[in-house]
Amino acid sequence: MASSDSFWNKRAKLSVVLIRSVCLVAVALVCSVLTVSTVRGSEHPLGDRATLIVGGSSVSIADYPYQVALVQAANDDSFQGQFCGGTLVDARWVVTAAHCVEGTNTDEPDEISVAVGKTRLTQMGPGDRYPVEAIYSHPAYNDVGNGSVTNDIALLLLALPVPPTVGTPVPWLSDSTLPGNGTPIISSGWGSTDHKTAGPFTDSLMAVTVYVDGNPYDSYFTCGSDGSFESATRLCIDSPDRKGTCSGDSGGPNVIEVSGIKYLAGVTSYGLMDSEGYCAKFQNVLARVSTYVDWIEFYVGTFRPVTPNAPAFWSPGIVPKARAQYEACPAVATIPSAGFTDLDSVDVDCIFYYGITKGKTATIYSPDDPVTRWEMALFLTRMAHVAGVPLGDGSDQGFTDISGESAEIQVAINQIRQVGVTIGKTATTFAPTSDVTREEMALFIERFLSVANAGPGGANDLVVDDDHERSSGVGVALALTDPSLIVTNYTDIDSGATYTIDSSTTHEGRNAIAHLWHMGVTSDDSSTARSYSTVYRPHEAMTRLEMAKFLARALDHTNARPKGVTLQAAQYESDGEKRVLWAGMTWPTLSVSFRDGDFMPLAGAPIDVFYYEIPEEGERFDFTTAGLCNPALDGPVAATNAGNKCSTDFNDQITDVDGNAVPTVGAIPMGKTWNIYAWTAALNTVYDKNLHQDDASRLDITTTETIRDTAEDYSFASLYNQNFDGIDLSGSSFANALITESIFSNSLLIGANFSNASGTGVLFTNAALPAADFIGATLTGAHFGGADLVGANFTNSETRGSIYIEAILQYAKFTDSDLQQSDLTLMRATGADFTGADLSQTLLTGANF
């Protein structure tokens, strides 16, 4: 390394030049302002191309499968059109230098293609080149004006994934303490092998081992004559043997090995040259990748190594586990028709009711038309009003391509940028007239929900990845360190990081789709029970009808509720259908919402809830013989003694700050039908409950379906290796029965009694067992994978070594139970009681308590 004295003494003889594509000026002190050459090679020395491998040797792409070449899309000759290098870090993501794609004639996605998989550029044909969908330069990238640059890093999103048989992503280095002084680092590329302008330029991939000069965060360290060098964001590379990078290597990979694994440590940025323009006589400078890990992972997600032969990470027939328990447009509310003549859709009626859509005209909705990005901005800002998303002022957010849109559209686009719902096609473009793809729709909705106000019965605390918990608003409560653990039925969304060879989405896009599938937002339903679509079609345009379905289901997870008082019973998914959430003798769970005429929550309102029992259809009875307000539903109520008169007071349920109340529900026998009413009025209002039935919110609940008239009695029976697969045994009794190795998979066992039953290896896979009784049962090694066990009672049971993968255990009771060595991966158990349970040595990956 040159000393500071020699630096100043040689200042007149040295110039600092960007290690980048060929510049159009043959001799220049600063190359950063120059444009990219359209021709490469020694026969066309068009200027300053400060990055190619000098002093290296030819290598095979098989040993550097992460190396890619940036090529001018308009040039069919990959050798002539190559201008920079890059590193494949995901099937659809490339890391390169920002100066390669900023202020040049390759600063738009359609001006660049990425060549992958061949050692020689001349062998790169059209099938080896991948179009670029979007460019994301670091927002703090800056050409400081003396030839050096800061934050010289960019991401390219490819339009198509690179199969692992063609290119293999390399992980980025996240340890900020590495690499240290003297660490060997391997640089590679197709740049000049000697002179920054005259070449010769290589056709074959070259690589060289150089060494890190200096340690991270050494505030006193300078890199040769580069007075602007910052060790916190850059790496200084030196070699005593005139080895290093040169013109054409810019943006390329610089990797180190840690415990035998290669990591991307630096991105080739610029180098120091003498006045004659020869490369690698002095230090080269790299962008330090570990500095930008958060930024990279925001777009790309957490790196996972590719396994070419790994099976697709999906399983047919999986049921989404986090559907909202209540709805924004429930059947109990009167949601008027939107009045469109070209379709009849409750989802379109729903979003029209909330003012999210106005239709193409007053009578035409055009359900099959694609949704443009500017339309999506309007839909989301209108949805924000009822979903509690605080919007900004809509001031200019730097999109340069929206000035031709109306003022309303411009404000909407800027507002969704302000709250993080969009990041644009690039940092400066939104592409307002482009169609929204289904992957983009998932990203829009996931980001929107992450800042929305959570509603009762929706999921919350969405974790996007290890480091980016977007907010405490709505989202899937996955409790996962890796959101890719969400298992869906889709075979076409995996981003290629570990799952499928035919990867197709970004990490963030894949995770957004998976989150929305898990929440029941994506349109995945089939008319056949337990049968689900296996494709999501991420790159197809989203139609207006599909958009309505997505937004209506997304609203269910927010605090959007109809005007006035609305009473709902919690629902859950079972056997491909939504069912009222009953469990034993203490259900359903009720939710009351109170909204004004503008859908805004009304807090502090007293709510009276009462019900009528109907033993037989059409026959009604008062809820108490004395005519008092029912304390089982309403809590302690101060009621008059005047027959049917009740009063509202502070003993009633009071709506919270979100305008909601959860009535206290007492013991209600199953096997009956109920009319339940919710009513509100000013405090201390005396009302006649019979007269107010019509203007109260009414909910009809029939529970006779949960008790089977012909239930079987297998109490104390010996049922070794019996097959009950797919049979309706709801209400049946297996109390004290021996059921070793019997099969109950896919069976309906609602309310069934397995108390004190015993056996090993029993299969309950995908069975419907809500409200089932397993009190005192001993079922070691049982398989409850995918089973519906909502409200089931396992008190004092022993299911040691059992499998509960993907099981639904909401509100189940495991008091004092033995679950040792069981696998509870991805089971959903919100509201469940594990008091005193033994969970030692259990596997809880992704389990949600």
mmCIF file of N, CA and C in Angstrom, residues 434-501:
data_model
loop_
_atom_site.group_PDB
_atom_site.id
_atom_site.type_symbol
_atom_site.label_atom_id
_atom_site.label_comp_id
_atom_site.label_asym_id
_atom_site.label_seq_id
_atom_site.Cartn_x
_atom_site.Cartn_y
_atom_site.Cartn_z
ATOM 1 N N SER A 434 -49.214 0.270 -16.084
ATOM 2 C CA SER A 434 -48.952 -1.169 -16.179
ATOM 3 C C SER A 434 -50.006 -1.954 -15.408
ATOM 4 N N ASP A 435 -50.272 -3.174 -15.859
ATOM 5 C CA ASP A 435 -51.213 -4.035 -15.159
ATOM 6 C C ASP A 435 -50.573 -4.576 -13.877
ATOM 7 N N VAL A 436 -51.380 -4.740 -12.850
ATOM 8 C CA VAL A 436 -50.922 -5.328 -11.595
ATOM 9 C C VAL A 436 -50.884 -6.848 -11.758
ATOM 10 N N THR A 437 -49.725 -7.449 -11.521
ATOM 11 C CA THR A 437 -49.644 -8.904 -11.550
ATOM 12 C C THR A 437 -50.186 -9.462 -10.240
ATOM 13 N N ARG A 438 -50.456 -10.756 -10.239
ATOM 14 C CA ARG A 438 -50.979 -11.384 -9.026
ATOM 15 C C ARG A 438 -49.927 -11.410 -7.920
ATOM 16 N N GLU A 439 -48.653 -11.482 -8.275
ATOM 17 C CA GLU A 439 -47.608 -11.366 -7.261
ATOM 18 C C GLU A 439 -47.586 -9.958 -6.675
ATOM 19 N N GLU A 440 -47.691 -8.938 -7.540
ATOM 20 C CA GLU A 440 -47.716 -7.565 -7.049
ATOM 21 C C GLU A 440 -48.926 -7.322 -6.159
ATOM 22 N N MET A 441 -50.066 -7.915 -6.524
ATOM 23 C CA MET A 441 -51.266 -7.757 -5.693
ATOM 24 C C MET A 441 -51.029 -8.307 -4.298
ATOM 25 N N ALA A 442 -50.383 -9.474 -4.225
ATOM 26 C CA ALA A 442 -50.090 -10.046 -2.910
ATOM 27 C C ALA A 442 -49.192 -9.124 -2.103
ATOM 28 N N LEU A 443 -48.193 -8.538 -2.750
ATOM 29 C CA LEU A 443 -47.296 -7.616 -2.054
ATOM 30 C C LEU A 443 -48.049 -6.383 -1.581
ATOM 31 N N PHE A 444 -48.885 -5.810 -2.465
ATOM 32 C CA PHE A 444 -49.675 -4.634 -2.076
ATOM 33 C C PHE A 444 -50.517 -4.943 -0.832
ATOM 34 N N ILE A 445 -51.241 -6.063 -0.860
ATOM 35 C CA ILE A 445 -52.173 -6.363 0.223
ATOM 36 C C ILE A 445 -51.432 -6.714 1.502
ATOM 37 N N GLU A 446 -50.345 -7.494 1.398
ATOM 38 C CA GLU A 446 -49.594 -7.851 2.605
ATOM 39 C C GLU A 446 -49.051 -6.604 3.283
ATOM 40 N N ARG A 447 -48.458 -5.715 2.491
ATOM 41 C CA ARG A 447 -47.914 -4.482 3.080
ATOM 42 C C ARG A 447 -49.027 -3.615 3.651
ATOM 43 N N PHE A 448 -50.165 -3.579 2.954
ATOM 44 C CA PHE A 448 -51.304 -2.803 3.443
ATOM 45 C C PHE A 448 -51.792 -3.347 4.784
ATOM 46 N N LEU A 449 -51.980 -4.661 4.857
ATOM 47 C CA LEU A 449 -52.465 -5.254 6.093
ATOM 48 C C LEU A 449 -51.488 -5.053 7.243
ATOM 49 N N SER A 450 -50.201 -4.954 6.920
ATOM 50 C CA SER A 450 -49.215 -4.820 7.980
ATOM 51 C C SER A 450 -49.310 -3.478 8.695
ATOM 52 N N VAL A 451 -50.010 -2.507 8.113
ATOM 53 C CA VAL A 451 -50.166 -1.207 8.773
ATOM 54 C C VAL A 451 -51.633 -0.894 9.063
ATOM 55 N N ALA A 452 -52.510 -1.865 8.814
ATOM 56 C CA ALA A 452 -53.934 -1.651 9.063
ATOM 57 C C ALA A 452 -54.275 -1.917 10.518
ATOM 58 N N ASN A 453 -55.449 -1.431 10.930
ATOM 59 C CA ASN A 453 -55.927 -1.645 12.291
ATOM 60 C C ASN A 453 -56.556 -3.031 12.378
ATOM 61 N N ALA A 454 -56.022 -3.875 13.266
ATOM 62 C CA ALA A 454 -56.500 -5.254 13.378
ATOM 63 C C ALA A 454 -57.930 -5.282 13.876
ATOM 64 N N GLY A 455 -58.695 -6.200 13.336
ATOM 65 C CA GLY A 455 -60.060 -6.384 13.785
ATOM 66 C C GLY A 455 -60.188 -7.635 14.631
ATOM 67 N N PRO A 456 -61.288 -7.772 15.374
ATOM 68 C CA PRO A 456 -61.481 -8.984 16.186
ATOM 69 C C PRO A 456 -61.584 -10.211 15.291
ATOM 70 N N GLY A 457 -60.931 -11.280 15.714
ATOM 71 C CA GLY A 457 -60.995 -12.513 14.955
ATOM 72 C C GLY A 457 -60.064 -12.575 13.784
ATOM 73 N N GLY A 458 -59.303 -11.487 13.532
ATOM 74 C CA GLY A 458 -58.296 -11.519 12.494
ATOM 75 C C GLY A 458 -56.963 -11.878 13.111
ATOM 76 N N ALA A 459 -55.994 -12.151 12.261
ATOM 77 C CA ALA A 459 -54.664 -12.457 12.766
ATOM 78 C C ALA A 459 -53.911 -11.163 12.999
ATOM 79 N N ASN A 460 -52.838 -11.210 13.784
ATOM 80 C CA ASN A 460 -52.074 -10.001 14.020
ATOM 81 C C ASN A 460 -50.597 -10.319 14.148
ATOM 82 N N ASP A 461 -49.800 -9.243 14.263
ATOM 83 C CA ASP A 461 -48.351 -9.354 14.422
ATOM 84 C C ASP A 461 -47.705 -10.105 13.270
ATOM 85 N N LEU A 462 -47.881 -9.563 12.085
ATOM 86 C CA LEU A 462 -47.280 -10.163 10.905
ATOM 87 C C LEU A 462 -45.772 -10.028 10.949
ATOM 88 N N VAL A 463 -45.063 -11.150 10.862
ATOM 89 C CA VAL A 463 -43.610 -11.137 10.792
ATOM 90 C C VAL A 463 -43.219 -11.438 9.359
ATOM 91 N N VAL A 464 -42.627 -10.444 8.686
ATOM 92 C CA VAL A 464 -42.278 -10.618 7.285
ATOM 93 C C VAL A 464 -41.013 -11.427 7.150
ATOM 94 N N ASP A 465 -40.038 -11.171 7.970
ATOM 95 C CA ASP A 465 -38.849 -12.009 8.022
ATOM 96 C C ASP A 465 -38.168 -11.753 9.351
ATOM 97 N N ASP A 466 -36.969 -12.284 9.532
ATOM 98 C CA ASP A 466 -36.308 -12.208 10.824
ATOM 99 C C ASP A 466 -36.146 -10.780 11.322
ATOM 100 N N ASP A 467 -35.867 -9.851 10.403
ATOM 101 C CA ASP A 467 -35.496 -8.503 10.813
ATOM 102 C C ASP A 467 -36.524 -7.451 10.452
ATOM 103 N N HIS A 468 -37.575 -7.816 9.735
ATOM 104 C CA HIS A 468 -38.513 -6.816 9.259
ATOM 105 C C HIS A 468 -39.921 -7.126 9.732
ATOM 106 N N GLU A 469 -40.177 -6.891 10.994
ATOM 107 C CA GLU A 469 -41.546 -6.984 11.493
ATOM 108 C C GLU A 469 -42.194 -5.660 11.160
ATOM 109 N N ARG A 470 -43.058 -5.648 10.162
ATOM 110 C CA ARG A 470 -43.505 -4.383 9.594
ATOM 111 C C ARG A 470 -44.280 -3.537 10.603
ATOM 112 N N SER A 471 -45.126 -4.140 11.379
ATOM 113 C CA SER A 471 -45.894 -3.354 12.351
ATOM 114 C C SER A 471 -46.597 -4.322 13.283
ATOM 115 N N SER A 472 -47.295 -3.773 14.238
ATOM 116 C CA SER A 472 -48.097 -4.608 15.131
ATOM 117 C C SER A 472 -49.545 -4.638 14.666
ATOM 118 N N GLY A 473 -49.770 -4.250 13.411
ATOM 119 C CA GLY A 473 -51.120 -4.251 12.883
ATOM 120 C C GLY A 473 -51.555 -5.636 12.465
ATOM 121 N N VAL A 474 -52.326 -5.703 11.398
ATOM 122 C CA VAL A 474 -52.904 -6.967 10.964
ATOM 123 C C VAL A 474 -51.842 -7.828 10.297
ATOM 124 N N GLY A 475 -52.029 -9.104 10.346
ATOM 125 C CA GLY A 475 -51.148 -10.039 9.668
ATOM 126 C C GLY A 475 -51.254 -11.402 10.305
ATOM 127 N N VAL A 476 -50.589 -12.338 9.735
ATOM 128 C CA VAL A 476 -50.645 -13.707 10.239
ATOM 129 C C VAL A 476 -49.723 -13.858 11.428
ATOM 130 N N ALA A 477 -50.240 -14.300 12.557
ATOM 131 C CA ALA A 477 -49.421 -14.503 13.755
ATOM 132 C C ALA A 477 -48.710 -15.840 13.630
ATOM 133 N N LEU A 478 -47.662 -15.842 12.820
ATOM 134 C CA LEU A 478 -47.017 -17.107 12.483
ATOM 135 C C LEU A 478 -46.029 -17.577 13.527
ATOM 136 N N ALA A 479 -45.465 -16.638 14.276
ATOM 137 C CA ALA A 479 -44.415 -16.962 15.245
ATOM 138 C C ALA A 479 -43.292 -17.730 14.571
ATOM 139 N N LEU A 480 -42.990 -17.353 13.335
ATOM 140 C CA LEU A 480 -41.951 -18.039 12.578
ATOM 141 C C LEU A 480 -40.717 -17.166 12.468
ATOM 142 N N THR A 481 -39.544 -17.766 12.536
ATOM 143 C CA THR A 481 -38.338 -17.024 12.203
ATOM 144 C C THR A 481 -38.126 -17.023 10.703
ATOM 145 N N ASP A 482 -38.780 -17.915 10.004
ATOM 146 C CA ASP A 482 -38.636 -18.026 8.565
ATOM 147 C C ASP A 482 -40.022 -18.166 7.954
ATOM 148 N N PRO A 483 -40.565 -17.086 7.361
ATOM 149 C CA PRO A 483 -41.926 -17.160 6.845
ATOM 150 C C PRO A 483 -42.084 -18.139 5.698
ATOM 151 N N SER A 484 -40.989 -18.597 5.109
ATOM 152 C CA SER A 484 -41.108 -19.565 4.026
ATOM 153 C C SER A 484 -41.563 -20.927 4.530
ATOM 154 N N LEU A 485 -41.656 -21.101 5.855
ATOM 155 C CA LEU A 485 -42.152 -22.360 6.400
ATOM 156 C C LEU A 485 -43.651 -22.525 6.210
ATOM 157 N N ILE A 486 -44.321 -21.454 5.806
ATOM 158 C CA ILE A 486 -45.748 -21.587 5.530
ATOM 159 C C ILE A 486 -45.908 -22.531 4.350
ATOM 160 N N VAL A 487 -46.680 -23.568 4.552
ATOM 161 C CA VAL A 487 -46.881 -24.554 3.494
ATOM 162 C C VAL A 487 -48.184 -24.238 2.770
ATOM 163 N N THR A 488 -48.118 -24.081 1.459
ATOM 164 C CA THR A 488 -49.313 -23.861 0.650
ATOM 165 C C THR A 488 -49.456 -24.999 -0.336
ATOM 166 N N ASN A 489 -50.534 -24.946 -1.103
ATOM 167 C CA ASN A 489 -50.726 -25.929 -2.165
ATOM 168 C C ASN A 489 -50.132 -25.467 -3.487
ATOM 169 N N TYR A 490 -49.623 -24.243 -3.543
ATOM 170 C CA TYR A 490 -49.176 -23.692 -4.813
ATOM 171 C C TYR A 490 -47.812 -24.250 -5.214
ATOM 172 N N THR A 491 -47.722 -24.679 -6.437
ATOM 173 C CA THR A 491 -46.457 -25.218 -6.943
ATOM 174 C C THR A 491 -45.699 -24.203 -7.782
ATOM 175 N N ASP A 492 -46.263 -23.029 -8.004
ATOM 176 C CA ASP A 492 -45.644 -22.086 -8.940
ATOM 177 C C ASP A 492 -45.234 -20.770 -8.293
ATOM 178 N N ILE A 493 -45.040 -20.769 -6.971
ATOM 179 C CA ILE A 493 -44.683 -19.501 -6.321
ATOM 180 C C ILE A 493 -43.323 -19.519 -5.656
ATOM 181 N N ASP A 494 -42.684 -20.677 -5.539
ATOM 182 C CA ASP A 494 -41.447 -20.737 -4.771
ATOM 183 C C ASP A 494 -40.338 -19.999 -5.486
ATOM 184 N N SER A 495 -39.529 -19.299 -4.708
ATOM 185 C CA SER A 495 -38.537 -18.395 -5.272
ATOM 186 C C SER A 495 -37.222 -19.069 -5.590
ATOM 187 N N GLY A 496 -37.160 -20.370 -5.486
ATOM 188 C CA GLY A 496 -35.968 -21.073 -5.906
ATOM 189 C C GLY A 496 -34.880 -21.132 -4.870
ATOM 190 N N ALA A 497 -35.139 -20.655 -3.657
ATOM 191 C CA ALA A 497 -34.096 -20.638 -2.648
ATOM 192 C C ALA A 497 -33.898 -22.004 -2.017
ATOM 193 N N THR A 498 -34.922 -22.760 -1.861
ATOM 194 C CA THR A 498 -34.734 -24.147 -1.408
ATOM 195 C C THR A 498 -35.787 -25.077 -1.951
ATOM 196 N N TYR A 499 -36.704 -24.577 -2.680
ATOM 197 C CA TYR A 499 -37.918 -25.369 -2.845
ATOM 198 C C TYR A 499 -38.031 -26.083 -4.180
ATOM 199 N N THR A 500 -38.132 -25.353 -5.256
ATOM 200 C CA THR A 500 -38.348 -26.027 -6.524
ATOM 201 C C THR A 500 -37.324 -25.587 -7.542
ATOM 202 N N ILE A 501 -37.125 -26.452 -8.519
ATOM 203 C CA ILE A 501 -36.225 -26.083 -9.606
ATOM 204 C C ILE A 501 -36.854 -24.973 -10.444
#
